[in-house]
Amino acid sequence: MMLIDIYIQEVTRRLPEKMRSDIALELRSTIEDMLPGEYSEEDVKEVLNTLGNPVVLASGYKDQPMHLIGPRYFDVYVSLLKMILPIAAVISLITVISQNVFGYSGDEAILSIVLHIIGEGIWATIDVGIQVFFWLTLTFVIIERVDKNKDEQPVTLSAEKWTADELKNIPYIPKKKAISKFEIFGGLMWTAIWATVYFNANQLVGVYHGTENGLKFVMPALNQEVLLQYLPIIVIIIGIEIAMSLYKLLKAQWTKRMAIFNAIHELIVTVVFIMIITNSKLMNQQFISYMSDLFSKENFNNWLIGSAICIFIISAAINVYDGFKRSRVHK
């Protein structure tokens, strides 16, 4: 019955990954043993009410007790921490990348800049992670200490005592349909990377020559003025991608509506990409001549554009197919 699946999901999702399969099997066996031979939905509810709130049950399976923040607030605390940390990390990385790229004078070797961005980005991520962890933990510690009812039922979206009827309001999310925090973080990170490269293409995309100090940028491949002509629509696309990531964070699973939005997004991005890359003024003519001589290939410009369009369309098609495939998973 679906209520049993949802209950097990609500318990196991709060446990470490390595424990989930064994606990799920054990819990399902326990529930089935407690049920009569031919059971009804009311029998299931009675058993689940006996087992109690899945938050409390999950805390009992863990090896270590939660002393600093007790069971009443711990689940909400962890959920907020998982939600806020990736977003704060992406924002800090975007800030670091923007500061270094926009402040690039062209005098330093590009490899040195890249290494500097990586190092500074790691420290910025660690710093913002510590800040988020400290202040969020401190907030919940204070709430826990001033709450006189901290030993009662855990805090949930409902202030009433937990019953099995609450499971009806929780969607069952199959593993293949679920959207992980890593997937959301990766989407935001990709948006930050391509946007940074787009707005600084004349300093990042092109020909590099090796020197004693590392790689030196000597020739841009793209005309930055042409790229900036599409600024309004690029800003809209960035906004759509950020909105999609936040929507995924809220839904936590692929749905038909999300798959449709994803398909529309991929279609818009593909059309814009083709429109930009086929602009005759986009490519630096000096770069085209250099690459044609380097690869001994005539019509290098047409070959490069054709290859880029094919790869982009295939990638978009795979993404759209994967979205609809995952949205149709039921079990």
Short mmCIF file of C-alpha atoms in Angstrom, two decimals:
data_model
loop_
_atom_site.label_atom_id
_atom_site.label_comp_id
_atom_site.label_asym_id
_atom_site.label_seq_id
_atom_site.Cartn_x
_atom_site.Cartn_y
_atom_site.Cartn_z
CA MET A 1 0.00 0.00 0.00
CA MET A 2 1.23 3.51 -0.84
CA LEU A 3 1.00 4.74 2.79
CA ILE A 4 3.57 2.13 3.81
CA ASP A 5 5.93 3.15 0.99
CA ILE A 6 5.63 6.83 1.92
CA TYR A 7 6.18 6.11 5.61
CA ILE A 8 9.32 4.09 4.86
CA GLN A 9 10.49 6.87 2.52
CA GLU A 10 10.01 9.49 5.25
CA VAL A 11 12.07 7.41 7.69
CA THR A 12 14.91 6.31 5.39
CA ARG A 13 15.49 9.69 3.73
CA ARG A 14 16.64 10.96 7.11
CA LEU A 15 19.23 8.22 7.45
CA PRO A 16 22.75 7.85 5.97
CA GLU A 17 22.73 6.38 2.44
CA LYS A 18 24.47 3.15 3.50
CA MET A 19 21.75 2.37 6.07
CA ARG A 20 18.67 3.03 3.96
CA SER A 21 18.24 -0.29 2.13
CA ASP A 22 18.62 -2.45 5.23
CA ILE A 23 16.40 -0.23 7.38
CA ALA A 24 13.74 -0.10 4.62
CA LEU A 25 13.61 -3.91 4.45
CA GLU A 26 13.56 -4.23 8.24
CA LEU A 27 10.85 -1.60 8.66
CA ARG A 28 8.67 -3.08 5.90
CA SER A 29 8.96 -6.51 7.51
CA THR A 30 8.00 -5.05 10.91
CA ILE A 31 4.94 -3.30 9.48
CA GLU A 32 3.79 -6.43 7.61
CA ASP A 33 4.14 -8.52 10.79
CA MET A 34 1.97 -6.04 12.69
CA LEU A 35 -0.79 -6.12 10.07
CA PRO A 36 -3.58 -8.74 9.96
CA GLY A 37 -3.85 -11.20 7.06
CA GLU A 38 -6.32 -9.18 5.01
CA TYR A 39 -5.75 -5.62 6.07
CA SER A 40 -7.44 -2.37 5.13
CA GLU A 41 -6.20 1.20 4.95
CA GLU A 42 -7.45 1.77 8.51
CA ASP A 43 -5.34 -1.16 9.71
CA VAL A 44 -2.29 0.38 8.05
CA LYS A 45 -2.98 3.74 9.69
CA GLU A 46 -3.30 2.10 13.10
CA VAL A 47 0.06 0.34 12.71
CA LEU A 48 1.80 3.50 11.49
CA ASN A 49 0.28 5.50 14.35
CA THR A 50 1.71 2.88 16.71
CA LEU A 51 5.17 3.22 15.16
CA GLY A 52 4.85 7.00 15.49
CA ASN A 53 6.33 10.01 13.76
CA PRO A 54 8.91 8.97 11.12
CA VAL A 55 11.22 11.74 12.33
CA VAL A 56 11.41 10.21 15.81
CA LEU A 57 11.72 6.68 14.43
CA ALA A 58 14.58 7.75 12.13
CA SER A 59 16.45 9.36 15.02
CA GLY A 60 16.23 6.04 16.89
CA TYR A 61 18.04 4.21 14.07
CA LYS A 62 21.03 6.53 14.14
CA ASP A 63 24.18 5.45 15.91
CA GLN A 64 24.79 8.73 17.71
CA PRO A 65 22.33 10.79 19.77
CA MET A 66 21.58 14.39 18.82
CA HIS A 67 22.56 16.35 21.94
CA LEU A 68 23.14 19.88 20.65
CA ILE A 69 19.88 20.02 18.72
CA GLY A 70 17.28 17.49 19.82
CA PRO A 71 14.81 15.43 17.73
CA ARG A 72 12.14 18.12 17.94
CA TYR A 73 14.12 20.50 15.72
CA PHE A 74 16.89 18.40 14.23
CA ASP A 75 15.07 17.35 11.05
CA VAL A 76 14.06 20.93 10.20
CA TYR A 77 17.61 22.08 10.98
CA VAL A 78 19.22 19.50 8.65
CA SER A 79 16.71 20.24 5.87
CA LEU A 80 17.45 23.97 6.00
CA LEU A 81 21.19 23.31 6.14
CA LYS A 82 21.05 21.12 3.01
CA MET A 83 18.96 23.74 1.23
CA ILE A 84 20.95 26.86 2.16
CA LEU A 85 24.54 25.57 1.90
CA PRO A 86 24.55 24.79 -1.87
CA ILE A 87 22.90 28.11 -2.73
CA ALA A 88 25.33 30.07 -0.54
CA ALA A 89 28.29 28.17 -2.06
CA VAL A 90 27.15 28.94 -5.64
CA ILE A 91 26.70 32.63 -4.84
CA SER A 92 30.18 32.84 -3.30
CA LEU A 93 31.76 31.08 -6.30
CA ILE A 94 29.96 33.37 -8.74
CA THR A 95 31.27 36.36 -6.78
CA VAL A 96 34.86 35.07 -6.82
CA ILE A 97 34.78 34.25 -10.55
CA SER A 98 33.24 37.61 -11.44
CA GLN A 99 35.74 39.60 -9.39
CA ASN A 100 38.75 37.87 -10.93
CA VAL A 101 37.48 37.76 -14.51
CA PHE A 102 36.23 41.34 -14.65
CA GLY A 103 39.43 42.53 -12.96
CA TYR A 104 41.69 40.65 -15.37
CA SER A 105 44.11 43.07 -17.04
CA GLY A 106 45.71 40.63 -19.43
CA ASP A 107 49.20 40.98 -17.92
CA GLU A 108 49.15 37.79 -15.86
CA ALA A 109 49.28 34.29 -17.31
CA ILE A 110 45.80 32.82 -17.70
CA LEU A 111 46.87 29.65 -15.88
CA SER A 112 47.84 31.70 -12.85
CA ILE A 113 44.42 33.39 -12.90
CA VAL A 114 42.64 30.03 -13.16
CA LEU A 115 44.64 28.58 -10.25
CA HIS A 116 43.99 31.75 -8.24
CA ILE A 117 40.23 31.48 -8.91
CA ILE A 118 40.23 27.80 -7.89
CA GLY A 119 42.12 28.50 -4.66
CA GLU A 120 40.11 31.56 -3.74
CA GLY A 121 36.88 29.78 -4.71
CA ILE A 122 37.65 26.84 -2.40
CA TRP A 123 38.40 29.14 0.54
CA ALA A 124 35.35 31.28 -0.17
CA THR A 125 33.14 28.18 -0.25
CA ILE A 126 34.63 26.90 3.01
CA ASP A 127 34.21 30.32 4.62
CA VAL A 128 30.57 30.73 3.59
CA GLY A 129 29.89 27.12 4.62
CA ILE A 130 31.29 27.77 8.08
CA GLN A 131 29.30 31.00 8.37
CA VAL A 132 26.02 29.34 7.33
CA PHE A 133 26.64 26.35 9.59
CA PHE A 134 27.54 28.51 12.60
CA TRP A 135 24.67 30.98 12.42
CA LEU A 136 22.02 28.39 11.53
CA THR A 137 23.23 26.08 14.31
CA LEU A 138 23.34 28.94 16.80
CA THR A 139 19.79 29.95 15.86
CA PHE A 140 18.43 26.45 16.43
CA VAL A 141 20.41 25.99 19.65
CA ILE A 142 18.82 29.16 21.02
CA ILE A 143 15.35 28.05 19.87
CA GLU A 144 15.90 24.66 21.50
CA ARG A 145 17.02 26.21 24.80
CA VAL A 146 14.11 28.65 25.10
CA ASP A 147 11.44 26.16 23.98
CA LYS A 148 9.74 24.64 27.02
CA ASN A 149 8.11 21.93 24.86
CA LYS A 150 11.32 20.58 23.30
CA ASP A 151 10.66 17.03 24.52
CA GLU A 152 7.33 16.80 22.73
CA GLN A 153 6.60 15.86 19.10
CA PRO A 154 9.14 17.05 16.50
CA VAL A 155 8.43 20.29 14.68
CA THR A 156 6.78 19.72 11.29
CA LEU A 157 4.64 21.76 8.93
CA SER A 158 1.71 20.91 11.18
CA ALA A 159 1.58 21.90 14.84
CA GLU A 160 -0.78 19.02 15.66
CA LYS A 161 0.28 15.59 16.91
CA TRP A 162 1.49 13.34 14.11
CA THR A 163 -0.89 10.75 12.65
CA ALA A 164 -0.65 8.42 9.66
CA ASP A 165 -3.17 10.64 7.81
CA GLU A 166 -0.35 13.16 7.27
CA LEU A 167 1.32 10.69 4.90
CA LYS A 168 -1.48 11.30 2.40
CA ASN A 169 -0.14 14.84 1.92
CA ILE A 170 3.40 13.60 1.20
CA PRO A 171 4.13 12.43 -2.36
CA TYR A 172 5.97 9.16 -2.79
CA ILE A 173 9.15 9.88 -4.78
CA PRO A 174 10.81 6.92 -6.55
CA LYS A 175 14.59 7.06 -6.52
CA LYS A 176 14.89 7.47 -10.31
CA LYS A 177 12.43 10.36 -10.23
CA ALA A 178 14.00 12.23 -7.33
CA ILE A 179 16.11 15.36 -7.88
CA SER A 180 19.22 15.40 -5.73
CA LYS A 181 20.77 18.48 -4.18
CA PHE A 182 23.90 17.69 -6.22
CA GLU A 183 21.89 17.95 -9.45
CA ILE A 184 20.53 21.35 -8.41
CA PHE A 185 23.97 22.56 -7.32
CA GLY A 186 25.47 21.34 -10.61
CA GLY A 187 22.83 23.22 -12.61
CA LEU A 188 23.50 26.48 -10.77
CA MET A 189 27.25 25.98 -11.10
CA TRP A 190 26.96 25.37 -14.87
CA THR A 191 24.90 28.55 -15.24
CA ALA A 192 27.56 30.52 -13.35
CA ILE A 193 30.38 29.07 -15.49
CA TRP A 194 28.86 29.59 -18.95
CA ALA A 195 27.57 33.08 -18.05
CA THR A 196 31.01 34.11 -16.83
CA VAL A 197 32.65 32.78 -20.00
CA TYR A 198 29.99 34.42 -22.19
CA PHE A 199 30.49 37.90 -20.74
CA ASN A 200 34.28 37.57 -20.86
CA ALA A 201 34.75 35.51 -24.02
CA ASN A 202 37.26 37.92 -25.54
CA GLN A 203 39.56 37.27 -22.56
CA LEU A 204 38.95 33.56 -22.04
CA VAL A 205 38.09 31.85 -25.36
CA GLY A 206 40.82 31.85 -27.98
CA VAL A 207 44.42 30.89 -28.66
CA TYR A 208 46.97 30.43 -25.87
CA HIS A 209 50.75 30.22 -26.24
CA GLY A 210 53.08 28.68 -23.71
CA THR A 211 55.56 31.00 -22.01
CA GLU A 212 58.01 30.74 -19.11
CA ASN A 213 55.26 31.95 -16.78
CA GLY A 214 52.66 29.51 -18.11
CA LEU A 215 49.97 29.98 -20.74
CA LYS A 216 49.42 33.40 -22.26
CA PHE A 217 46.23 34.48 -24.03
CA VAL A 218 47.23 35.88 -27.44
CA MET A 219 44.16 35.82 -29.68
CA PRO A 220 40.41 35.97 -28.96
CA ALA A 221 38.16 33.61 -30.92
CA LEU A 222 34.95 35.60 -30.53
CA ASN A 223 33.82 39.19 -30.98
CA GLN A 224 32.62 40.40 -27.58
CA GLU A 225 30.61 43.26 -29.07
CA VAL A 226 28.51 40.78 -31.06
CA LEU A 227 27.89 38.68 -27.97
CA LEU A 228 26.75 41.71 -25.98
CA GLN A 229 24.15 42.48 -28.64
CA TYR A 230 22.18 39.52 -27.29
CA LEU A 231 22.47 40.69 -23.68
CA PRO A 232 18.70 41.00 -22.92
CA ILE A 233 17.84 37.47 -24.04
CA ILE A 234 20.94 36.02 -22.32
CA VAL A 235 19.88 37.63 -19.03
CA ILE A 236 16.40 36.11 -19.49
CA ILE A 237 17.92 32.66 -20.08
CA ILE A 238 20.06 33.00 -16.95
CA GLY A 239 16.94 33.95 -15.00
CA ILE A 240 15.04 30.95 -16.40
CA GLU A 241 17.84 28.56 -15.43
CA ILE A 242 18.01 29.92 -11.89
CA ALA A 243 14.22 29.71 -11.61
CA MET A 244 14.31 26.11 -12.89
CA SER A 245 16.89 25.17 -10.25
CA LEU A 246 14.79 26.73 -7.47
CA TYR A 247 11.69 24.98 -8.85
CA LYS A 248 13.55 21.67 -8.74
CA LEU A 249 14.60 22.41 -5.16
CA LEU A 250 10.97 22.96 -4.14
CA LYS A 251 9.50 19.98 -6.01
CA ALA A 252 12.38 17.54 -5.35
CA GLN A 253 11.15 15.30 -8.18
CA TRP A 254 10.60 15.35 -11.93
CA THR A 255 7.01 16.02 -12.95
CA LYS A 256 5.32 16.26 -16.33
CA ARG A 257 5.04 20.04 -15.95
CA MET A 258 8.73 20.31 -15.07
CA ALA A 259 9.66 18.17 -18.07
CA ILE A 260 7.62 20.47 -20.32
CA PHE A 261 9.28 23.57 -18.85
CA ASN A 262 12.66 21.91 -19.33
CA ALA A 263 11.84 21.13 -22.99
CA ILE A 264 10.74 24.73 -23.62
CA HIS A 265 13.93 25.98 -21.97
CA GLU A 266 16.11 23.70 -24.09
CA LEU A 267 14.27 24.79 -27.25
CA ILE A 268 14.76 28.48 -26.44
CA VAL A 269 18.44 28.00 -25.58
CA THR A 270 19.06 25.96 -28.75
CA VAL A 271 17.40 28.57 -30.99
CA VAL A 272 19.37 31.40 -29.33
CA PHE A 273 22.62 29.41 -29.57
CA ILE A 274 22.12 28.75 -33.30
CA MET A 275 21.18 32.40 -33.87
CA ILE A 276 24.34 33.63 -32.14
CA ILE A 277 26.82 31.13 -33.54
CA THR A 278 25.62 31.61 -37.13
CA ASN A 279 26.19 35.36 -36.91
CA SER A 280 28.82 36.06 -39.59
CA LYS A 281 30.53 38.66 -37.37
CA LEU A 282 30.86 36.46 -34.30
CA MET A 283 34.13 34.74 -35.14
CA ASN A 284 37.41 36.65 -35.19
CA GLN A 285 38.72 36.38 -38.76
CA GLN A 286 42.31 36.23 -37.54
CA PHE A 287 41.37 33.27 -35.34
CA ILE A 288 39.66 31.49 -38.26
CA SER A 289 42.73 31.94 -40.47
CA TYR A 290 45.03 30.73 -37.72
CA MET A 291 42.96 27.60 -37.04
CA SER A 292 42.52 26.84 -40.74
CA ASP A 293 46.30 26.88 -41.21
CA LEU A 294 46.86 24.90 -38.00
CA PHE A 295 44.52 22.06 -38.98
CA SER A 296 45.11 22.43 -42.75
CA LYS A 297 41.37 22.53 -43.20
CA GLU A 298 39.48 24.76 -45.60
CA ASN A 299 36.14 26.22 -44.53
CA PHE A 300 37.15 25.74 -40.89
CA ASN A 301 34.52 28.26 -39.82
CA ASN A 302 31.66 26.25 -41.37
CA TRP A 303 33.01 22.99 -39.95
CA LEU A 304 33.30 24.47 -36.44
CA ILE A 305 29.81 26.00 -36.52
CA GLY A 306 28.24 22.81 -37.90
CA SER A 307 29.94 20.62 -35.29
CA ALA A 308 28.95 22.95 -32.44
CA ILE A 309 25.31 23.03 -33.56
CA CYS A 310 25.13 19.23 -33.90
CA ILE A 311 26.66 18.66 -30.46
CA PHE A 312 24.37 21.26 -28.88
CA ILE A 313 21.20 19.82 -30.45
CA ILE A 314 22.12 16.24 -29.44
CA SER A 315 22.86 17.37 -25.88
CA ALA A 316 19.56 19.28 -25.67
CA ALA A 317 17.61 16.32 -27.06
CA ILE A 318 19.16 13.96 -24.49
CA ASN A 319 18.31 16.40 -21.69
CA VAL A 320 14.69 16.71 -22.85
CA TYR A 321 14.33 12.93 -23.25
CA ASP A 322 15.80 12.31 -19.79
CA GLY A 323 13.39 14.84 -18.25
CA PHE A 324 10.29 13.21 -19.73
CA LYS A 325 11.62 9.70 -18.97
CA ARG A 326 12.16 10.52 -15.29
CA SER A 327 8.81 12.31 -15.02
CA ARG A 328 7.02 9.09 -16.09
CA VAL A 329 8.63 6.91 -13.38
CA HIS A 330 5.96 5.65 -10.97
CA LYS A 331 7.67 3.02 -8.85
#
